[in-house]
Coordinates of C-alpha atoms in Angstrom, one line a residue:
M188 CA -9.8 -5.7 -6.3
T189 CA -11.0 -2.3 -5.6
R190 CA -12.0 -0.1 -8.5
T191 CA -10.4 3.2 -9.4
I192 CA -13.1 5.2 -7.7
S193 CA -12.3 6.4 -4.4
G194 CA 6.7 -29.5 -9.7
R195 CA 5.4 -32.5 -8.0
G196 CA 8.0 -33.7 -5.6
R197 CA 10.1 -30.8 -6.8
A198 CA 12.1 -29.4 -4.2
G199 CA 13.8 -26.3 -3.2
L200 CA 16.7 -26.2 -0.9
I201 CA 16.6 -22.6 0.3
G202 CA 20.0 -21.3 0.6
L203 CA 22.3 -18.4 0.0
V204 CA 23.8 -17.7 -3.4
L205 CA 26.6 -15.2 -3.5
A206 CA 25.8 -12.7 -6.2
L207 CA 29.0 -11.0 -7.1
T208 CA 28.7 -8.1 -9.4
L209 CA 31.3 -5.7 -10.9
A210 CA 29.1 -2.7 -10.1
S211 CA 30.4 -0.3 -7.5
G212 CA 28.3 0.9 -4.6
P213 CA 26.5 -0.6 -1.7
H214 CA 25.2 -3.7 -3.5
T215 CA 28.6 -5.1 -4.5
M216 CA 29.3 -8.6 -3.3
Q217 CA 26.1 -9.2 -1.5
A218 CA 24.4 -12.6 -0.8
Q219 CA 21.1 -13.0 -2.7
V220 CA 18.2 -15.1 -1.5
A221 CA 17.5 -17.8 -4.0
P222 CA 15.6 -21.0 -4.3
A223 CA 17.2 -24.3 -5.4
A224 CA 16.2 -27.9 -5.4
D225 CA 15.5 -30.8 -2.9
V226 CA 12.8 -29.7 -0.6
A227 CA 9.7 -31.9 -0.7
F228 CA 7.1 -29.1 -1.0
A229 CA 3.5 -29.9 -0.2
Q230 CA 1.3 -29.9 -3.4
I231 CA -1.8 -27.7 -3.4
S232 CA -5.0 -29.7 -4.0
E233 CA -7.5 -28.7 -6.7
T234 CA -10.1 -30.6 -4.7
D235 CA -9.5 -28.4 -1.7
V236 CA -9.5 -25.2 -3.6
R237 CA -12.7 -26.1 -5.5
G238 CA -14.5 -26.9 -2.3
W239 CA -13.5 -23.7 -0.4
L240 CA -14.2 -21.4 -3.3
T241 CA -17.6 -22.9 -4.0
Y242 CA -18.6 -22.2 -0.4
L243 CA -17.1 -18.7 -0.2
S244 CA -18.8 -17.6 -3.4
S245 CA -22.2 -19.2 -2.7
D246 CA -25.3 -17.1 -2.1
L247 CA -25.1 -17.9 1.6
M248 CA -22.2 -15.4 1.9
Q249 CA -24.5 -12.6 0.5
G250 CA -21.7 -11.2 -1.6
R251 CA -19.3 -10.7 1.5
Q252 CA -19.7 -7.0 1.6
V253 CA -17.8 -5.5 4.6
F254 CA -19.9 -4.6 7.7
T255 CA -22.6 -7.2 6.7
E256 CA -23.7 -10.5 8.1
G257 CA -22.4 -12.2 4.9
Y258 CA -18.9 -11.0 5.5
G259 CA -19.1 -12.2 9.1
L260 CA -20.1 -15.6 7.9
A261 CA -17.2 -15.7 5.5
A262 CA -14.7 -14.6 8.2
S263 CA -16.1 -17.3 10.6
Y264 CA -15.7 -19.9 7.8
I265 CA -12.0 -19.1 7.2
A266 CA -11.4 -19.1 11.0
G267 CA -13.0 -22.5 11.3
E268 CA -10.9 -23.9 8.5
L269 CA -7.7 -22.5 10.1
K270 CA -8.6 -24.1 13.4
A271 CA -9.2 -27.5 11.7
M272 CA -5.8 -27.3 10.0
G273 CA -4.0 -26.4 13.2
V274 CA -2.9 -22.9 12.2
K275 CA -2.0 -20.8 15.2
P276 CA -4.5 -17.9 15.8
L277 CA -3.0 -14.5 15.6
G278 CA -6.0 -12.3 16.2
D279 CA -7.4 -10.7 19.3
N280 CA -7.6 -12.6 22.6
G281 CA -6.4 -15.9 21.2
T282 CA -8.8 -15.9 18.2
Y283 CA -8.3 -15.7 14.5
L284 CA -10.1 -12.4 14.2
Q285 CA -8.4 -9.0 14.4
A286 CA -11.0 -6.3 15.0
V287 CA -10.8 -3.5 12.4
T288 CA -12.2 -0.3 13.8
Q289 CA -13.4 2.4 11.3
R290 CA -14.1 5.8 12.9
S291 CA -15.5 9.0 11.5
Y292 CA -14.0 12.2 13.0
H293 CA -14.9 15.8 13.5
V294 CA -11.7 17.8 13.7
T295 CA -11.0 21.0 15.6
Q296 CA -8.0 22.8 14.2
R297 CA -5.8 25.2 16.3
S298 CA -2.6 24.9 14.4
S299 CA -0.4 27.9 13.5
I300 CA 2.8 29.0 11.9
T301 CA 5.1 31.6 13.3
I302 CA 7.5 33.2 10.8
D303 CA 10.5 35.2 12.0
V304 CA 12.1 37.3 9.3
G305 CA 15.2 39.2 10.5
G306 CA 14.1 39.2 14.1
E307 CA 10.5 40.3 13.5
S308 CA 7.8 37.6 13.9
K309 CA 4.3 37.2 12.6
T310 CA 2.0 34.3 13.6
F311 CA -0.7 33.0 11.2
R312 CA -3.3 30.7 12.6
H313 CA -5.2 28.0 10.7
G314 CA -7.8 29.9 8.6
D315 CA -5.8 33.1 8.7
H316 CA -3.8 33.1 5.4
V317 CA -2.8 29.5 6.1
V318 CA -4.7 26.2 6.0
F319 CA -3.6 23.0 7.5
P320 CA -5.0 19.7 6.2
V321 CA -7.8 18.2 8.2
R322 CA -5.7 15.1 8.7
A323 CA -2.6 16.7 10.1
G324 CA -1.6 14.0 12.5
G325 CA -0.8 14.2 16.2
K326 CA 0.3 17.3 18.1
Q327 CA 3.9 18.5 17.4
T328 CA 6.0 21.6 17.2
L329 CA 8.7 21.8 14.5
R330 CA 11.3 24.6 14.1
F331 CA 13.1 25.3 10.9
S332 CA 16.0 27.5 10.0
D333 CA 16.7 25.8 6.6
V334 CA 14.0 27.2 4.4
E335 CA 14.1 26.9 0.6
F336 CA 11.8 27.7 -2.2
A337 CA 11.8 24.9 -4.8
G338 CA 11.8 26.5 -8.2
T339 CA 10.9 24.6 -11.3
D340 CA 14.5 24.5 -12.5
R341 CA 16.2 22.4 -9.8
A342 CA 16.9 18.7 -9.4
S343 CA 16.0 16.9 -6.2
E344 CA 18.4 16.8 -3.4
P345 CA 18.9 14.5 -0.4
P346 CA 17.9 15.8 3.0
R347 CA 20.4 17.8 5.0
P348 CA 21.5 16.3 8.4
A349 CA 20.5 18.1 11.5
P350 CA 23.4 19.7 13.5
A351 CA 25.1 17.4 15.9
G352 CA 23.1 17.1 19.2
A353 CA 20.0 18.7 17.7
S354 CA 16.7 16.9 18.5
S355 CA 14.3 16.1 15.6
T356 CA 11.8 18.7 16.9
A357 CA 14.4 21.4 17.5
N358 CA 15.8 21.1 14.0
P359 CA 13.9 18.5 11.9
G360 CA 15.5 19.4 8.6
R361 CA 14.4 21.4 5.6
L362 CA 11.2 23.3 5.1
V363 CA 10.3 23.4 1.4
L364 CA 8.2 26.1 -0.2
Y365 CA 6.7 25.6 -3.6
L366 CA 4.1 26.8 -6.1
A367 CA 1.2 24.4 -6.1
N368 CA 0.4 25.0 -9.8
S369 CA 4.1 24.9 -11.0
L370 CA 5.7 21.9 -9.3
P371 CA 9.5 21.5 -9.7
R372 CA 10.7 19.1 -12.4
A373 CA 12.3 17.0 -9.7
T374 CA 8.9 15.8 -8.6
L375 CA 8.4 14.0 -11.9
A376 CA 10.8 11.3 -10.6
I377 CA 8.8 10.7 -7.5
Q378 CA 6.9 7.8 -9.2
R379 CA 10.1 5.8 -9.0
N380 CA 9.8 6.0 -5.2
P381 CA 8.1 2.8 -4.1
R382 CA 6.6 4.4 -1.0
T383 CA 4.9 7.2 -2.9
R384 CA 1.1 7.2 -2.8
S385 CA -0.5 8.2 -6.1
S386 CA -3.1 10.0 -4.0
A387 CA -0.5 12.0 -2.2
G388 CA -0.9 15.8 -2.3
P389 CA 1.6 18.1 -3.9
G390 CA 3.1 19.0 -0.5
T391 CA 3.9 15.4 0.3
I392 CA 5.4 14.8 -3.2
V393 CA 7.6 17.9 -2.9
M394 CA 8.8 16.9 0.5
R395 CA 9.8 13.5 -0.8
A396 CA 11.5 15.0 -3.9
F397 CA 13.6 17.5 -1.9
G398 CA 14.2 15.8 1.4
G399 CA 11.9 18.1 3.3
A400 CA 10.4 17.6 6.7
A401 CA 7.5 20.0 6.0
A402 CA 6.2 21.9 3.0
I403 CA 4.2 25.1 2.4
G404 CA 2.5 25.5 -0.9
Y405 CA 1.4 28.8 -2.4
V406 CA -2.2 28.7 -3.7
T407 CA -4.1 31.5 -5.4
N408 CA -7.4 30.6 -3.8
L409 CA -6.9 29.4 -0.3
P410 CA -9.4 26.6 0.8
P411 CA -11.7 27.4 3.6
G412 CA -10.1 27.2 7.1
A413 CA -13.1 27.5 9.3
D414 CA -14.3 24.6 11.4
R415 CA -17.0 22.6 9.7
E416 CA -20.4 21.6 11.1
R417 CA -19.8 19.3 14.0
S418 CA -22.5 16.8 13.2
R419 CA -20.8 16.0 9.8
P420 CA -17.6 14.0 9.8
D421 CA -14.5 15.6 8.3
F422 CA -13.1 12.2 7.3
V423 CA -13.5 8.4 7.9
T424 CA -10.6 6.1 8.4
T425 CA -9.2 2.8 10.0
Q426 CA -5.8 4.3 10.3
R427 CA -4.1 6.1 13.1
V428 CA -4.8 9.8 13.6
D429 CA -2.5 10.4 16.5
A430 CA 0.9 9.7 14.9
P431 CA 2.9 12.8 13.9
E432 CA 3.0 13.5 10.2
P433 CA 5.2 15.9 8.1
P434 CA 3.1 19.0 7.8
A435 CA 1.9 19.9 4.3
I436 CA 0.3 23.4 4.5
S437 CA -1.2 25.8 2.1
A438 CA -0.7 29.6 2.3
D439 CA -1.5 32.7 0.3
D440 CA 0.3 35.9 -0.9
T441 CA 0.3 37.5 2.5
V442 CA 2.4 34.7 4.0
F443 CA 4.7 34.2 1.0
T444 CA 5.3 38.0 0.6
W445 CA 6.4 38.1 4.3
M446 CA 8.7 35.1 4.0
F447 CA 10.4 36.6 0.9
S448 CA 10.5 40.2 2.3
K449 CA 14.2 40.1 3.1
S450 CA 15.4 37.4 0.8
G451 CA 16.6 39.6 -2.0
A452 CA 14.1 38.0 -4.3
S453 CA 10.7 39.5 -5.1
W454 CA 7.7 37.2 -4.5
A455 CA 5.6 39.3 -6.9
D456 CA 8.3 38.8 -9.7
I457 CA 8.4 35.0 -9.0
R458 CA 4.7 34.8 -9.3
A459 CA 4.6 36.8 -12.5
K460 CA 7.3 34.6 -14.1
A461 CA 5.5 31.4 -13.1
A462 CA 2.2 32.8 -14.5
A463 CA 4.0 33.6 -17.8
G464 CA 5.2 30.0 -18.0
G465 CA 8.8 30.8 -17.4
D466 CA 11.4 28.7 -15.5
V467 CA 11.3 29.8 -11.8
P468 CA 14.6 29.8 -10.0
S469 CA 15.0 28.2 -6.5
V470 CA 15.7 30.6 -3.6
T471 CA 17.3 30.0 -0.2
L472 CA 15.6 32.2 2.3
R473 CA 18.2 33.8 4.6
D474 CA 17.6 34.9 8.1
V475 CA 14.1 33.2 8.2
R476 CA 13.0 30.9 11.0
I477 CA 9.7 29.2 11.0
T478 CA 7.9 27.4 13.8
I479 CA 5.0 25.1 13.0
D480 CA 2.6 24.1 15.7
V481 CA 0.3 21.2 14.8
D482 CA -2.6 21.1 17.2
N483 CA -5.7 19.1 16.0
T484 CA -8.3 17.5 18.2
Y485 CA -10.0 14.5 16.7
E486 CA -13.5 13.8 18.0
V487 CA -15.0 10.4 17.2
L488 CA -18.5 10.7 15.8
E489 CA -19.2 7.1 14.8
T490 CA -17.5 3.7 15.0
N491 CA -17.9 0.7 12.8
R492 CA -16.2 -2.6 13.4
T493 CA -15.3 -5.5 11.1
E494 CA -12.5 -8.1 11.2
N495 CA -9.4 -9.3 9.5
V496 CA -8.8 -13.0 9.7
V497 CA -5.2 -13.9 10.7
G498 CA -3.2 -17.0 11.5
M499 CA 0.4 -18.2 11.7
V500 CA 2.6 -21.2 11.2
E501 CA 5.7 -20.7 13.4
G502 CA 9.2 -20.9 11.9
T503 CA 11.8 -23.5 13.1
D504 CA 14.8 -21.3 13.7
P505 CA 14.9 -19.8 17.3
A506 CA 16.7 -16.7 16.0
L507 CA 14.5 -16.1 12.9
K508 CA 11.0 -17.3 13.9
D509 CA 10.2 -13.8 15.2
T510 CA 10.5 -12.5 11.6
Y511 CA 7.6 -13.0 9.2
V512 CA 6.5 -13.5 5.6
F513 CA 2.9 -12.4 5.0
F514 CA 0.4 -14.0 2.5
G515 CA -2.7 -11.9 2.0
A516 CA -6.0 -11.6 0.1
H517 CA -9.1 -9.6 0.6
L518 CA -12.2 -11.5 1.8
D519 CA -14.8 -8.9 1.0
H520 CA -16.7 -8.3 -2.2
M521 CA -19.6 -6.1 -3.4
G522 CA -22.6 -7.5 -1.5
Y523 CA -26.1 -7.7 -2.9
V524 CA -29.0 -5.6 -4.1
K525 CA -31.1 -4.5 -1.1
A526 CA -34.8 -5.2 -0.8
D527 CA -35.7 -1.7 -2.0
G528 CA -33.9 -2.4 -5.3
Q529 CA -31.0 -0.1 -4.6
S530 CA -27.6 -1.6 -5.5
N531 CA -24.4 -0.8 -3.7
G532 CA -23.5 1.8 -6.3
R533 CA -20.2 0.3 -7.2
V534 CA -21.0 -2.3 -9.9
N535 CA -20.2 -2.6 -13.5
V536 CA -23.4 -4.1 -15.0
P537 CA -27.1 -3.4 -14.5
V538 CA -29.1 -5.5 -12.1
T539 CA -30.3 -8.8 -13.5
K540 CA -32.3 -11.6 -12.0
D541 CA -29.4 -12.5 -9.6
P542 CA -29.2 -9.9 -6.8
I543 CA -26.0 -11.2 -5.3
W544 CA -22.5 -10.3 -6.4
N545 CA -20.7 -13.6 -5.4
G546 CA -17.1 -12.5 -6.2
A547 CA -15.7 -15.9 -7.1
D548 CA -12.7 -14.4 -8.8
D549 CA -12.6 -11.1 -6.9
D550 CA -11.4 -12.1 -4.5
G551 CA -12.7 -15.5 -3.7
S552 CA -9.8 -16.9 -5.8
G553 CA -7.2 -15.1 -3.7
S554 CA -8.9 -15.9 -0.4
T555 CA -9.0 -19.6 -1.4
A556 CA -5.4 -19.5 -2.5
V557 CA -4.3 -18.2 0.9
L558 CA -6.2 -21.1 2.6
A559 CA -4.4 -23.5 0.3
I560 CA -1.0 -22.0 1.1
A561 CA -1.7 -22.1 4.8
K562 CA -2.6 -25.9 4.5
A563 CA 0.7 -26.4 2.5
F564 CA 2.7 -24.9 5.3
V565 CA 0.9 -27.0 7.9
T566 CA 1.3 -30.3 6.1
G567 CA 4.6 -29.7 4.4
P568 CA 8.1 -28.6 5.5
K569 CA 8.5 -25.7 7.8
P570 CA 10.8 -22.7 7.0
K571 CA 13.1 -20.9 9.4
R572 CA 10.9 -17.8 9.6
S573 CA 7.3 -17.7 10.5
V574 CA 4.5 -17.3 7.9
V575 CA 1.4 -15.3 8.5
F576 CA -1.9 -15.5 6.6
V577 CA -4.2 -12.5 6.4
W578 CA -7.7 -12.2 4.9
H579 CA -8.2 -8.4 4.8
A580 CA -11.6 -6.8 5.3
G581 CA -12.9 -3.9 3.3
E582 CA -10.5 -3.8 0.4
E583 CA -13.4 -2.8 -1.9
A584 CA -14.2 0.0 0.5
G585 CA -10.8 1.6 0.4
L586 CA -8.2 -1.0 1.7
L587 CA -9.7 -0.7 5.2
G588 CA -8.3 -3.9 6.7
S589 CA -4.8 -3.7 5.2
R590 CA -4.5 -0.1 6.2
Y591 CA -5.5 -1.1 9.7
M592 CA -3.1 -4.0 9.8
A593 CA -0.2 -1.7 8.6
D594 CA -1.0 0.8 11.4
F595 CA -1.9 -1.7 14.1
P596 CA 0.1 -4.8 13.1
V597 CA -0.2 -8.2 14.8
V598 CA 3.6 -8.5 14.7
P599 CA 6.2 -5.8 14.7
I600 CA 6.0 -4.0 11.4
D601 CA 9.8 -3.9 11.0
R602 CA 10.0 -7.7 11.3
I603 CA 7.8 -8.3 8.2
Q604 CA 10.1 -9.5 5.5
A605 CA 7.6 -9.4 2.6
E606 CA 3.9 -9.4 1.8
L607 CA 2.6 -11.5 -1.1
N608 CA -0.9 -10.3 -2.1
I609 CA -3.3 -12.4 -4.2
D610 CA -6.2 -10.7 -5.8
M611 CA -8.0 -12.3 -8.8
I612 CA -6.0 -15.3 -10.0
G613 CA -8.9 -17.5 -11.2
R614 CA -9.5 -16.4 -14.8
N615 CA -7.8 -15.3 -18.0
R616 CA -7.6 -11.6 -18.9
N617 CA -10.6 -10.8 -21.0
D618 CA -11.4 -14.5 -21.1
D619 CA -8.6 -14.9 -23.7
P620 CA -7.4 -18.5 -24.0
S621 CA -4.0 -17.3 -25.0
E622 CA -3.6 -16.0 -21.4
A623 CA -4.0 -19.5 -19.9
N624 CA -0.3 -19.5 -18.8
T625 CA -0.1 -15.9 -17.7
V626 CA 0.0 -14.3 -14.3
Y627 CA 0.7 -10.6 -13.9
V628 CA 3.2 -9.7 -11.2
I629 CA 3.1 -6.1 -9.9
G630 CA 5.4 -4.3 -7.6
A631 CA 8.0 -7.0 -6.8
D632 CA 11.0 -4.9 -8.1
R633 CA 10.1 -1.6 -6.5
I634 CA 11.5 -2.1 -3.0
S635 CA 13.5 -5.2 -3.4
T636 CA 15.2 -6.4 -6.6
D637 CA 15.9 -9.6 -4.6
L638 CA 12.2 -10.3 -4.5
H639 CA 11.7 -9.9 -8.2
N640 CA 14.6 -12.2 -9.0
L641 CA 13.5 -14.8 -6.4
L642 CA 10.1 -15.0 -8.1
V643 CA 11.7 -15.5 -11.5
D644 CA 14.0 -18.3 -10.2
T645 CA 11.2 -20.0 -8.3
N646 CA 9.0 -20.0 -11.4
R647 CA 11.8 -21.4 -13.5
G648 CA 12.1 -24.3 -11.1
L649 CA 8.4 -25.3 -11.4
E650 CA 7.5 -28.4 -13.3
R651 CA 5.3 -26.2 -15.5
P652 CA 6.6 -22.6 -15.3
L653 CA 4.1 -19.8 -15.8
T654 CA 4.5 -16.7 -17.9
L655 CA 5.3 -13.8 -15.6
D656 CA 4.0 -10.7 -17.2
Y657 CA 5.0 -7.2 -15.9
E658 CA 2.8 -5.0 -18.1
F659 CA 0.8 -3.6 -15.1
N660 CA 4.0 -2.8 -13.2
A661 CA 4.9 0.1 -15.4
P662 CA 4.7 3.4 -13.4
D663 CA 2.7 5.0 -16.3
D664 CA 0.2 2.1 -16.6
P665 CA -3.2 3.8 -16.6
N666 CA -4.9 1.2 -14.5
D667 CA -2.7 2.0 -11.5
F668 CA -3.1 -1.5 -10.1
Y669 CA -0.1 -0.9 -7.9
T670 CA -2.1 1.3 -5.6
R671 CA -5.4 -0.5 -5.8
S672 CA -5.1 -3.6 -3.6
D673 CA -4.0 -4.5 -0.1
H674 CA -0.3 -4.9 -0.8
Y675 CA -0.1 -1.2 -1.2
S676 CA -0.7 -0.6 2.5
Y677 CA 2.4 -2.6 3.3
A678 CA 4.5 -1.1 0.5
A679 CA 3.7 2.4 1.9
K680 CA 5.5 1.2 5.1
G681 CA 8.6 0.1 3.1
I682 CA 7.8 -3.6 3.1
P683 CA 8.7 -5.5 -0.1
I684 CA 5.6 -6.7 -1.8
A685 CA 4.4 -8.7 -4.8
F686 CA 0.9 -8.6 -6.2
F687 CA -0.3 -11.6 -8.2
F688 CA -3.2 -11.0 -10.6
T689 CA -4.6 -12.5 -13.8
G690 CA -6.3 -9.5 -15.3
E691 CA -9.8 -8.1 -15.5
H692 CA -12.6 -9.8 -17.5
P693 CA -16.3 -9.1 -18.4
D694 CA -17.5 -10.3 -15.0
Y695 CA -15.3 -8.0 -13.0
H696 CA -17.4 -6.3 -10.3
A697 CA -20.5 -7.9 -11.8
N698 CA -23.1 -10.3 -10.5
T699 CA -21.9 -12.8 -13.1
D700 CA -18.5 -13.4 -11.3
S701 CA -19.4 -17.0 -10.4
V702 CA -17.5 -20.1 -9.4
D703 CA -18.5 -22.0 -12.6
K704 CA -16.2 -19.7 -14.6
I705 CA -13.1 -20.2 -12.4
L706 CA -10.1 -22.0 -14.1
F707 CA -9.1 -24.2 -11.2
P708 CA -6.0 -25.7 -12.6
K709 CA -4.6 -22.3 -13.3
L710 CA -5.5 -21.0 -9.8
V711 CA -3.7 -24.0 -8.3
R712 CA -0.5 -23.5 -10.4
I713 CA -0.3 -19.8 -9.4
A714 CA -1.0 -20.6 -5.7
Q715 CA 1.9 -23.2 -5.8
L716 CA 4.2 -20.6 -7.2
I717 CA 3.3 -18.1 -4.5
Y718 CA 3.7 -20.8 -1.8
E719 CA 7.1 -21.9 -3.0
S720 CA 8.3 -18.3 -3.4
G721 CA 7.1 -17.4 0.1
F722 CA 8.8 -20.5 1.5
A723 CA 12.1 -19.3 -0.2
I724 CA 11.9 -16.0 1.5
A725 CA 10.9 -17.5 4.9
D726 CA 13.7 -20.2 4.8
S727 CA 16.6 -17.9 4.0
A728 CA 18.9 -16.8 6.7
R729 CA 19.3 -13.6 4.8
A730 CA 16.6 -11.0 4.6
L731 CA 15.6 -9.5 1.3
D732 CA 17.7 -6.5 0.4
H733 CA 15.8 -3.2 0.2
D734 CA 17.5 -1.4 -2.7
N735 CA 14.4 0.8 -3.4
M736 CA 15.1 1.0 -7.1
G737 CA 11.5 1.5 -8.2
P738 CA 9.7 -0.1 -11.2
R739 CA 12.1 -1.3 -13.9
S740 CA 10.1 -4.2 -15.3
G741 CA 7.2 -3.4 -17.5
K742 CA 5.4 -4.5 -20.7
G743 CA 7.5 -7.0 -22.6
F744 CA 10.1 -7.4 -19.9
R745 CA 11.3 -10.9 -19.1
G746 CA 13.8 -12.4 -16.7
K747 CA 15.9 -11.1 -13.9
L748 CA 17.1 -7.6 -12.9
E749 CA 20.6 -6.5 -12.0
R750 CA 20.6 -5.6 -8.3
G751 CA 21.1 -2.0 -7.4
R752 CA 20.3 -0.8 -10.9

C-alpha cells in the first residue's frame, strides 16, 4: 500500500432475495443480491499461494519497483501463470499486458473569464486577477447566468436543472463563488460523498456541496499565473488531460468587487465580516452573466511506460457476460538500494545488510491472492457475469496503474459492477496474535449498501467465518486508507469497491517484509472470502444498487446495514 506521502464443499447458490423494508423512498421493495448455499466453490490452495508468493517476493524480482527490470520480471511471471491456467488475455494486442503511459507535461494557459454585470463586460485572462489550475482539462466554453456566493451559513443544495432545450455548454448549471479561507458549513458533509477525493481542492469540494458546475474562490494572495519554464514539467500523470473538467478558479478583489458591484451587497463588507469571524450570508448575484473559456495546451516533455497485467474469465450468460466484476492488487513494491548507496527515499527503516525490499505482504500477498482467485474461477463453477483480474502497476508511486485503468479501461467503465481490491492480507496488525481472525474491510458501504451486506452474508456462510472489522472505514480515521490504494481510482468513477487489508506491522515498507513472516492459512481464508463474494456479485442477475450513502460502518460496528439509510 502506498504511504501517506504524496467452507470446503460449501456452496452458494447465488440468487435474488427480496428485501422488503418499511422505509419510504427509492429503496423500498428492491431485490438484494445475496449469497446462499449449494454451489461447489473451488478451494484455494495454500500450496499454490506459498509457491507464487515465494517467487514474487524473491530477490530475483529486485523489489518490483515500477519502471524497473524487476517489475517487468514480475509482470511477465503473472502473465505466464495466467496463460498456463487458461485465463483469457485482456491486455494490448491479445496479450496480458496493458501499457500504462506516464507523461510529464508543460502547460500553456490561455484561459479567461468574461463577466457581464448589467450589460457591461470585463474580461480577465489567466494571470490577470484570475488563475486557472494547471490541470484544467480539455478546451471548453461554459456560460452561466445562475451565479451564487456560498456564504458560511447555508446548507448544501441540489443542482438546479438547466432550462428545457438548453445545451450543457449553453447553460451548464450553477457557478458558485466562495471564500477560500471560510468554506461554507455545508462542505463539512462532503466526506460522506463516496466520490470525493481527500486531495480535492476547495473549489471542487464547494462544487460538490452546492451542485455547482464551476467555482471561483476568493484568495487574498493570488498564486502566480505566468507560464513556467518550458523545460520543467508542470505535472506528471497517467490520467487523461483532454477530458473537460468543471473549472475551479481563483480570483482576487478586483474580480469579486466587479461581480458584486450591482448585487446590492458590498464585497468589502463581506470580506470584513469574514475576517472578523462572523457568519457570512449567501448572496444571489442578479443580472450577472459569466463566460468561462478553458484553453490549455499540454505539451508532452517525457514519457515513461510500464504495464498492468490483466486477464478475464468469461461469464456464462449471453446477456450478462458483457458486465464485469474486477479483482485487483498492486504488483509493484519499493525496489532496492542502488549501487551508490542511495535508497528510493520512501522506506521506513534504515538500510541494513539486505538491500532489497521484497514486499512479501505489500503487496505480494494481494497479488498472490488474485492469482489464486483467478485459478478458482478457471477450475470451479462459472458465474453469469465475467470476472477480470488486474495487477496494477505503480500503486506505490501514486496509484499510477489503477488511475490509468480507470481513465483507459479495458472494458466499458459503466459495465464494471464492483472492484474488490486486495492490499496486504498476509499478516496480523502489529503482529498481534489476537488479530489472527481479523480482516479490515474499507469502503464497501460507501457507494453500495448491497456490497457491504453481501460481504457480511458471504462471510457468515464460510466454514470458518472471519472477523470483519470496519475501524479504518470511518471517515475521520487518521490513516485515510480509503484513498491510499488502487480501489480509490475506481470509487472516484462511482464504482462500488471493497478494500481488504489486515493492518500495518513493523515490517511495512521495510526491507524485512519477507515471505517467512507470511501467515499463509490466514491469507488463504481471506482470499476464499473475496473469491466467493465476487462470485456472488458476478452470478446475480441483479446489479448492486448504488445508494451512495457514504461510510456508516466504523470502529466497533458489526453486521449488516439497512439499505438506503
